[in-house]
């Protein structure tokens, strides 16, 4: 009877430890899967509003893909100028999990050791990071100018019925200088 009493608490401790490990592993898998609801291709159009109130029409598309150790966001904007010119811009950024929950660092170039690292804003390159907060995937881009002034761009892509609600804002030295809000339909 004494042996049974001694092994019983050990079995409870081992079982409890196993449950804790299972919860920890399940939590990590759920955390890593946060990008899954956003995965897909989306298209839409909108008028971009500048700080002077003028509007410029744009077509927009975004593709969000899950990667082995993160995710990729690729987007295109086509701007239609009043004088008839058409300007296309394309961007693609891989994001990797950082040490902070739901905050992702951009892996935009490789260092001398072959590791993906963010760009250097002190060299005029954008510093880019992302986060997932609830049903919104946000991508931030910080640019530091030659004189130390800055520009911050914020892309909020929020899950919506049939696609994403896109909200874009650009701030120069803390003042909003451009914004757009539109719906991007899932393809």
PDB file of C-alpha atoms in Angstrom:
ATOM      1  CA  UNK A   1       0.000   0.000   0.000  1.00  0.00           C
ATOM      2  CA  UNK A   2       2.888   2.373   0.788  1.00  0.00           C
ATOM      3  CA  UNK A   3       4.325   1.961  -2.758  1.00  0.00           C
ATOM      4  CA  UNK A   4       0.949   2.715  -4.301  1.00  0.00           C
ATOM      5  CA  UNK A   5       0.644   5.934  -2.270  1.00  0.00           C
ATOM      6  CA  UNK A   6       4.128   7.059  -3.347  1.00  0.00           C
ATOM      7  CA  UNK A   7       3.663   6.383  -7.075  1.00  0.00           C
ATOM      8  CA  UNK A   8       0.209   7.947  -7.229  1.00  0.00           C
ATOM      9  CA  UNK A   9       1.480  11.522  -6.579  1.00  0.00           C
ATOM     10  CA  UNK A  10       4.312  10.962  -9.084  1.00  0.00           C
ATOM     11  CA  UNK A  11       1.801   9.887 -11.738  1.00  0.00           C
ATOM     12  CA  UNK A  12      -0.300  12.996 -11.059  1.00  0.00           C
ATOM     13  CA  UNK A  13       2.765  15.215 -11.335  1.00  0.00           C
ATOM     14  CA  UNK A  14       3.863  13.517 -14.585  1.00  0.00           C
ATOM     15  CA  UNK A  15       0.331  13.723 -16.008  1.00  0.00           C
ATOM     16  CA  UNK A  16       0.021  17.411 -15.010  1.00  0.00           C
ATOM     17  CA  UNK A  17       3.415  18.177 -16.539  1.00  0.00           C
ATOM     18  CA  UNK A  18       2.333  16.446 -19.757  1.00  0.00           C
ATOM     19  CA  UNK A  19      -0.866  18.526 -19.868  1.00  0.00           C
ATOM     20  CA  UNK A  20       1.148  21.734 -19.368  1.00  0.00           C
ATOM     21  CA  UNK A  21       3.488  20.799 -22.238  1.00  0.00           C
ATOM     22  CA  UNK A  22       0.492  20.001 -24.434  1.00  0.00           C
ATOM     23  CA  UNK A  23      -1.079  23.396 -23.679  1.00  0.00           C
ATOM     24  CA  UNK A  24       2.221  25.143 -24.369  1.00  0.00           C
ATOM     25  CA  UNK A  25       2.653  23.376 -27.708  1.00  0.00           C
ATOM     26  CA  UNK A  26      -0.958  24.003 -28.669  1.00  0.00           C
ATOM     27  CA  UNK A  27      -0.531  27.674 -27.787  1.00  0.00           C
ATOM     28  CA  UNK A  28       2.543  27.943 -29.996  1.00  0.00           C
ATOM     29  CA  UNK A  29       0.728  26.350 -32.925  1.00  0.00           C
ATOM     30  CA  UNK A  30      -2.255  28.674 -32.508  1.00  0.00           C
ATOM     31  CA  UNK A  31       0.076  31.664 -32.320  1.00  0.00           C
ATOM     32  CA  UNK A  32       1.959  30.621 -35.463  1.00  0.00           C
ATOM     33  CA  UNK A  33      -1.335  30.228 -37.318  1.00  0.00           C
ATOM     34  CA  UNK A  34      -2.543  33.798 -36.705  1.00  0.00           C
ATOM     35  CA  UNK A  35      -1.816  34.766 -40.340  1.00  0.00           C
ATOM     36  CA  UNK A  36      -4.056  31.984 -41.732  1.00  0.00           C
ATOM     37  CA  UNK A  37      -7.308  34.025 -41.823  1.00  0.00           C
ATOM     38  CA  UNK A  38      -5.546  36.731 -43.897  1.00  0.00           C
ATOM     39  CA  UNK A  39      -4.035  34.412 -46.518  1.00  0.00           C
ATOM     40  CA  UNK A  40      -5.305  35.110 -50.023  1.00  0.00           C
ATOM     41  CA  UNK A  41      -5.338  37.616 -52.879  1.00  0.00           C
ATOM     42  CA  UNK A  42      -7.421  40.790 -52.763  1.00  0.00           C
ATOM     43  CA  UNK A  43      -8.207  43.619 -55.223  1.00  0.00           C
ATOM     44  CA  UNK A  44      -9.945  46.998 -55.085  1.00  0.00           C
ATOM     45  CA  UNK A  45      -9.730  50.659 -55.960  1.00  0.00           C
ATOM     46  CA  UNK A  46     -10.010  53.955 -54.113  1.00  0.00           C
ATOM     47  CA  UNK A  47      -9.249  57.646 -54.177  1.00  0.00           C
ATOM     48  CA  UNK A  48      -6.167  58.591 -52.171  1.00  0.00           C
ATOM     49  CA  UNK A  49      -6.744  61.816 -50.226  1.00  0.00           C
ATOM     50  CA  UNK A  50      -3.772  64.172 -49.780  1.00  0.00           C
ATOM     51  CA  UNK A  51      -3.459  66.722 -46.962  1.00  0.00           C
ATOM     52  CA  UNK A  52      -4.646  69.494 -49.311  1.00  0.00           C
ATOM     53  CA  UNK A  53      -7.881  67.548 -49.906  1.00  0.00           C
ATOM     54  CA  UNK A  54      -7.054  66.559 -53.496  1.00  0.00           C
ATOM     55  CA  UNK A  55      -7.867  63.002 -54.552  1.00  0.00           C
ATOM     56  CA  UNK A  56      -6.020  60.640 -56.882  1.00  0.00           C
ATOM     57  CA  UNK A  57      -7.609  57.383 -58.130  1.00  0.00           C
ATOM     58  CA  UNK A  58      -5.723  54.124 -57.524  1.00  0.00           C
ATOM     59  CA  UNK A  59      -6.177  50.448 -58.174  1.00  0.00           C
ATOM     60  CA  UNK A  60      -4.790  48.220 -55.430  1.00  0.00           C
ATOM     61  CA  UNK A  61      -4.064  44.572 -54.910  1.00  0.00           C
ATOM     62  CA  UNK A  62      -2.483  42.593 -52.095  1.00  0.00           C
ATOM     63  CA  UNK A  63      -1.437  38.987 -51.742  1.00  0.00           C
ATOM     64  CA  UNK A  64      -0.758  37.468 -48.318  1.00  0.00           C
ATOM     65  CA  UNK A  65       0.957  34.089 -48.187  1.00  0.00           C
ATOM     66  CA  UNK A  66       2.028  31.892 -45.317  1.00  0.00           C
ATOM     67  CA  UNK A  67       5.704  30.884 -45.392  1.00  0.00           C
ATOM     68  CA  UNK A  68       7.545  28.121 -43.571  1.00  0.00           C
ATOM     69  CA  UNK A  69       8.732  30.482 -40.843  1.00  0.00           C
ATOM     70  CA  UNK A  70       6.518  33.539 -41.292  1.00  0.00           C
ATOM     71  CA  UNK A  71       4.477  35.159 -44.025  1.00  0.00           C
ATOM     72  CA  UNK A  72       4.770  37.389 -47.089  1.00  0.00           C
ATOM     73  CA  UNK A  73       2.771  40.480 -47.983  1.00  0.00           C
ATOM     74  CA  UNK A  74       3.039  41.636 -51.617  1.00  0.00           C
ATOM     75  CA  UNK A  75       1.074  44.592 -52.912  1.00  0.00           C
ATOM     76  CA  UNK A  76       0.708  46.697 -56.029  1.00  0.00           C
ATOM     77  CA  UNK A  77      -0.739  50.164 -56.487  1.00  0.00           C
ATOM     78  CA  UNK A  78      -1.570  51.699 -59.852  1.00  0.00           C
ATOM     79  CA  UNK A  79      -1.956  55.480 -59.742  1.00  0.00           C
ATOM     80  CA  UNK A  80      -3.799  57.386 -62.452  1.00  0.00           C
ATOM     81  CA  UNK A  81      -2.434  60.943 -62.777  1.00  0.00           C
ATOM     82  CA  UNK A  82      -4.577  63.861 -64.004  1.00  0.00           C
ATOM     83  CA  UNK A  83      -2.275  64.318 -67.018  1.00  0.00           C
ATOM     84  CA  UNK A  84      -2.928  60.732 -68.180  1.00  0.00           C
ATOM     85  CA  UNK A  85       0.218  59.113 -66.785  1.00  0.00           C
ATOM     86  CA  UNK A  86      -0.092  55.745 -65.069  1.00  0.00           C
ATOM     87  CA  UNK A  87       2.352  54.778 -62.314  1.00  0.00           C
ATOM     88  CA  UNK A  88       2.728  51.215 -60.975  1.00  0.00           C
ATOM     89  CA  UNK A  89       4.477  50.435 -57.693  1.00  0.00           C
ATOM     90  CA  UNK A  90       5.138  46.904 -56.423  1.00  0.00           C
ATOM     91  CA  UNK A  91       6.323  45.821 -52.992  1.00  0.00           C
ATOM     92  CA  UNK A  92       6.967  42.416 -51.426  1.00  0.00           C
ATOM     93  CA  UNK A  93       8.108  41.805 -47.854  1.00  0.00           C
ATOM     94  CA  UNK A  94       8.701  38.626 -45.886  1.00  0.00           C
ATOM     95  CA  UNK A  95       7.899  38.794 -42.185  1.00  0.00           C
ATOM     96  CA  UNK A  96       9.382  36.617 -39.435  1.00  0.00           C
ATOM     97  CA  UNK A  97       8.169  36.142 -35.865  1.00  0.00           C
ATOM     98  CA  UNK A  98       9.995  38.435 -33.425  1.00  0.00           C
ATOM     99  CA  UNK A  99      10.533  37.823 -29.721  1.00  0.00           C
ATOM    100  CA  UNK A 100       7.225  39.631 -29.072  1.00  0.00           C
ATOM    101  CA  UNK A 101       3.850  37.945 -29.496  1.00  0.00           C
ATOM    102  CA  UNK A 102       2.061  38.965 -32.686  1.00  0.00           C
ATOM    103  CA  UNK A 103       4.871  41.366 -33.740  1.00  0.00           C
ATOM    104  CA  UNK A 104       6.811  40.480 -36.872  1.00  0.00           C
ATOM    105  CA  UNK A 105      10.107  41.811 -38.187  1.00  0.00           C
ATOM    106  CA  UNK A 106      10.680  42.324 -41.877  1.00  0.00           C
ATOM    107  CA  UNK A 107      13.355  40.228 -43.529  1.00  0.00           C
ATOM    108  CA  UNK A 108      14.207  42.442 -46.484  1.00  0.00           C
ATOM    109  CA  UNK A 109      17.893  41.736 -47.161  1.00  0.00           C
ATOM    110  CA  UNK A 110      20.635  39.289 -46.223  1.00  0.00           C
ATOM    111  CA  UNK A 111      23.606  40.176 -44.052  1.00  0.00           C
ATOM    112  CA  UNK A 112      27.169  38.901 -44.607  1.00  0.00           C
ATOM    113  CA  UNK A 113      26.267  35.664 -42.805  1.00  0.00           C
ATOM    114  CA  UNK A 114      23.280  35.005 -45.096  1.00  0.00           C
ATOM    115  CA  UNK A 115      20.667  35.803 -42.449  1.00  0.00           C
ATOM    116  CA  UNK A 116      17.614  37.849 -43.407  1.00  0.00           C
ATOM    117  CA  UNK A 117      17.590  41.227 -41.629  1.00  0.00           C
ATOM    118  CA  UNK A 118      15.569  44.463 -41.737  1.00  0.00           C
ATOM    119  CA  UNK A 119      16.796  47.410 -43.801  1.00  0.00           C
ATOM    120  CA  UNK A 120      18.639  50.293 -42.096  1.00  0.00           C
ATOM    121  CA  UNK A 121      16.551  53.494 -41.729  1.00  0.00           C
ATOM    122  CA  UNK A 122      19.657  55.552 -40.936  1.00  0.00           C
ATOM    123  CA  UNK A 123      20.818  54.847 -44.496  1.00  0.00           C
ATOM    124  CA  UNK A 124      17.565  56.049 -46.053  1.00  0.00           C
ATOM    125  CA  UNK A 125      16.097  52.542 -46.186  1.00  0.00           C
ATOM    126  CA  UNK A 126      12.662  51.863 -44.685  1.00  0.00           C
ATOM    127  CA  UNK A 127      12.410  50.055 -41.366  1.00  0.00           C
ATOM    128  CA  UNK A 128       9.384  47.773 -41.703  1.00  0.00           C
ATOM    129  CA  UNK A 129       7.542  45.666 -39.149  1.00  0.00           C
ATOM    130  CA  UNK A 130       4.092  44.149 -38.779  1.00  0.00           C
ATOM    131  CA  UNK A 131       1.663  43.077 -36.127  1.00  0.00           C
ATOM    132  CA  UNK A 132      -1.544  41.131 -35.854  1.00  0.00           C
ATOM    133  CA  UNK A 133      -4.008  42.554 -33.375  1.00  0.00           C
ATOM    134  CA  UNK A 134      -7.359  40.798 -33.349  1.00  0.00           C
ATOM    135  CA  UNK A 135      -8.667  40.726 -36.909  1.00  0.00           C
ATOM    136  CA  UNK A 136      -6.245  43.406 -38.197  1.00  0.00           C
ATOM    137  CA  UNK A 137      -2.882  42.871 -39.862  1.00  0.00           C
ATOM    138  CA  UNK A 138      -0.880  46.102 -39.745  1.00  0.00           C
ATOM    139  CA  UNK A 139       2.311  46.851 -41.657  1.00  0.00           C
ATOM    140  CA  UNK A 140       4.367  49.885 -40.607  1.00  0.00           C
ATOM    141  CA  UNK A 141       7.169  51.521 -42.645  1.00  0.00           C
ATOM    142  CA  UNK A 142       9.439  54.132 -41.077  1.00  0.00           C
ATOM    143  CA  UNK A 143      11.654  56.358 -43.252  1.00  0.00           C
ATOM    144  CA  UNK A 144      14.239  58.735 -41.766  1.00  0.00           C
ATOM    145  CA  UNK A 145      15.218  61.673 -44.009  1.00  0.00           C
ATOM    146  CA  UNK A 146      18.655  63.224 -44.494  1.00  0.00           C
ATOM    147  CA  UNK A 147      17.907  65.960 -41.936  1.00  0.00           C
ATOM    148  CA  UNK A 148      16.392  63.581 -39.351  1.00  0.00           C
ATOM    149  CA  UNK A 149      12.768  64.218 -40.261  1.00  0.00           C
ATOM    150  CA  UNK A 150      10.628  61.124 -40.654  1.00  0.00           C
ATOM    151  CA  UNK A 151       7.750  59.547 -42.509  1.00  0.00           C
ATOM    152  CA  UNK A 152       5.634  56.746 -41.091  1.00  0.00           C
ATOM    153  CA  UNK A 153       3.283  54.711 -43.265  1.00  0.00           C
ATOM    154  CA  UNK A 154       0.638  52.479 -41.732  1.00  0.00           C
ATOM    155  CA  UNK A 155      -1.371  49.854 -43.644  1.00  0.00           C
ATOM    156  CA  UNK A 156      -4.229  48.330 -41.622  1.00  0.00           C
ATOM    157  CA  UNK A 157      -5.827  45.327 -43.328  1.00  0.00           C
ATOM    158  CA  UNK A 158      -8.862  44.191 -41.351  1.00  0.00           C
ATOM    159  CA  UNK A 159     -10.793  41.009 -42.070  1.00  0.00           C
ATOM    160  CA  UNK A 160     -14.253  41.750 -43.460  1.00  0.00           C
ATOM    161  CA  UNK A 161     -17.042  39.745 -45.087  1.00  0.00           C
ATOM    162  CA  UNK A 162     -15.698  38.777 -48.522  1.00  0.00           C
ATOM    163  CA  UNK A 163     -12.290  40.456 -48.175  1.00  0.00           C
ATOM    164  CA  UNK A 164     -10.310  43.090 -46.303  1.00  0.00           C
ATOM    165  CA  UNK A 165     -10.982  46.661 -45.229  1.00  0.00           C
ATOM    166  CA  UNK A 166      -7.828  48.643 -46.039  1.00  0.00           C
ATOM    167  CA  UNK A 167      -6.947  51.799 -44.145  1.00  0.00           C
ATOM    168  CA  UNK A 168      -3.707  53.536 -45.151  1.00  0.00           C
ATOM    169  CA  UNK A 169      -2.184  56.612 -43.522  1.00  0.00           C
ATOM    170  CA  UNK A 170       1.073  58.452 -44.113  1.00  0.00           C
ATOM    171  CA  UNK A 171       2.457  60.798 -41.475  1.00  0.00           C
ATOM    172  CA  UNK A 172       5.312  63.234 -42.004  1.00  0.00           C
ATOM    173  CA  UNK A 173       6.832  64.435 -38.749  1.00  0.00           C
ATOM    174  CA  UNK A 174       3.610  63.504 -36.952  1.00  0.00           C
ATOM    175  CA  UNK A 175       1.229  65.221 -39.397  1.00  0.00           C
ATOM    176  CA  UNK A 176      -1.096  63.092 -41.537  1.00  0.00           C
ATOM    177  CA  UNK A 177      -0.265  63.854 -45.169  1.00  0.00           C
ATOM    178  CA  UNK A 178      -2.130  61.128 -47.062  1.00  0.00           C
ATOM    179  CA  UNK A 179      -4.836  58.563 -46.389  1.00  0.00           C
ATOM    180  CA  UNK A 180      -7.097  56.063 -48.105  1.00  0.00           C
ATOM    181  CA  UNK A 181      -9.829  53.717 -46.985  1.00  0.00           C
ATOM    182  CA  UNK A 182     -11.332  51.044 -49.211  1.00  0.00           C
ATOM    183  CA  UNK A 183     -12.564  47.486 -49.406  1.00  0.00           C
ATOM    184  CA  UNK A 184     -10.404  44.853 -51.109  1.00  0.00           C
ATOM    185  CA  UNK A 185     -12.383  41.896 -52.437  1.00  0.00           C
ATOM    186  CA  UNK A 186     -10.970  38.407 -51.942  1.00  0.00           C
ATOM    187  CA  UNK A 187     -10.266  36.644 -55.240  1.00  0.00           C
TER     188      UNK A 187
END
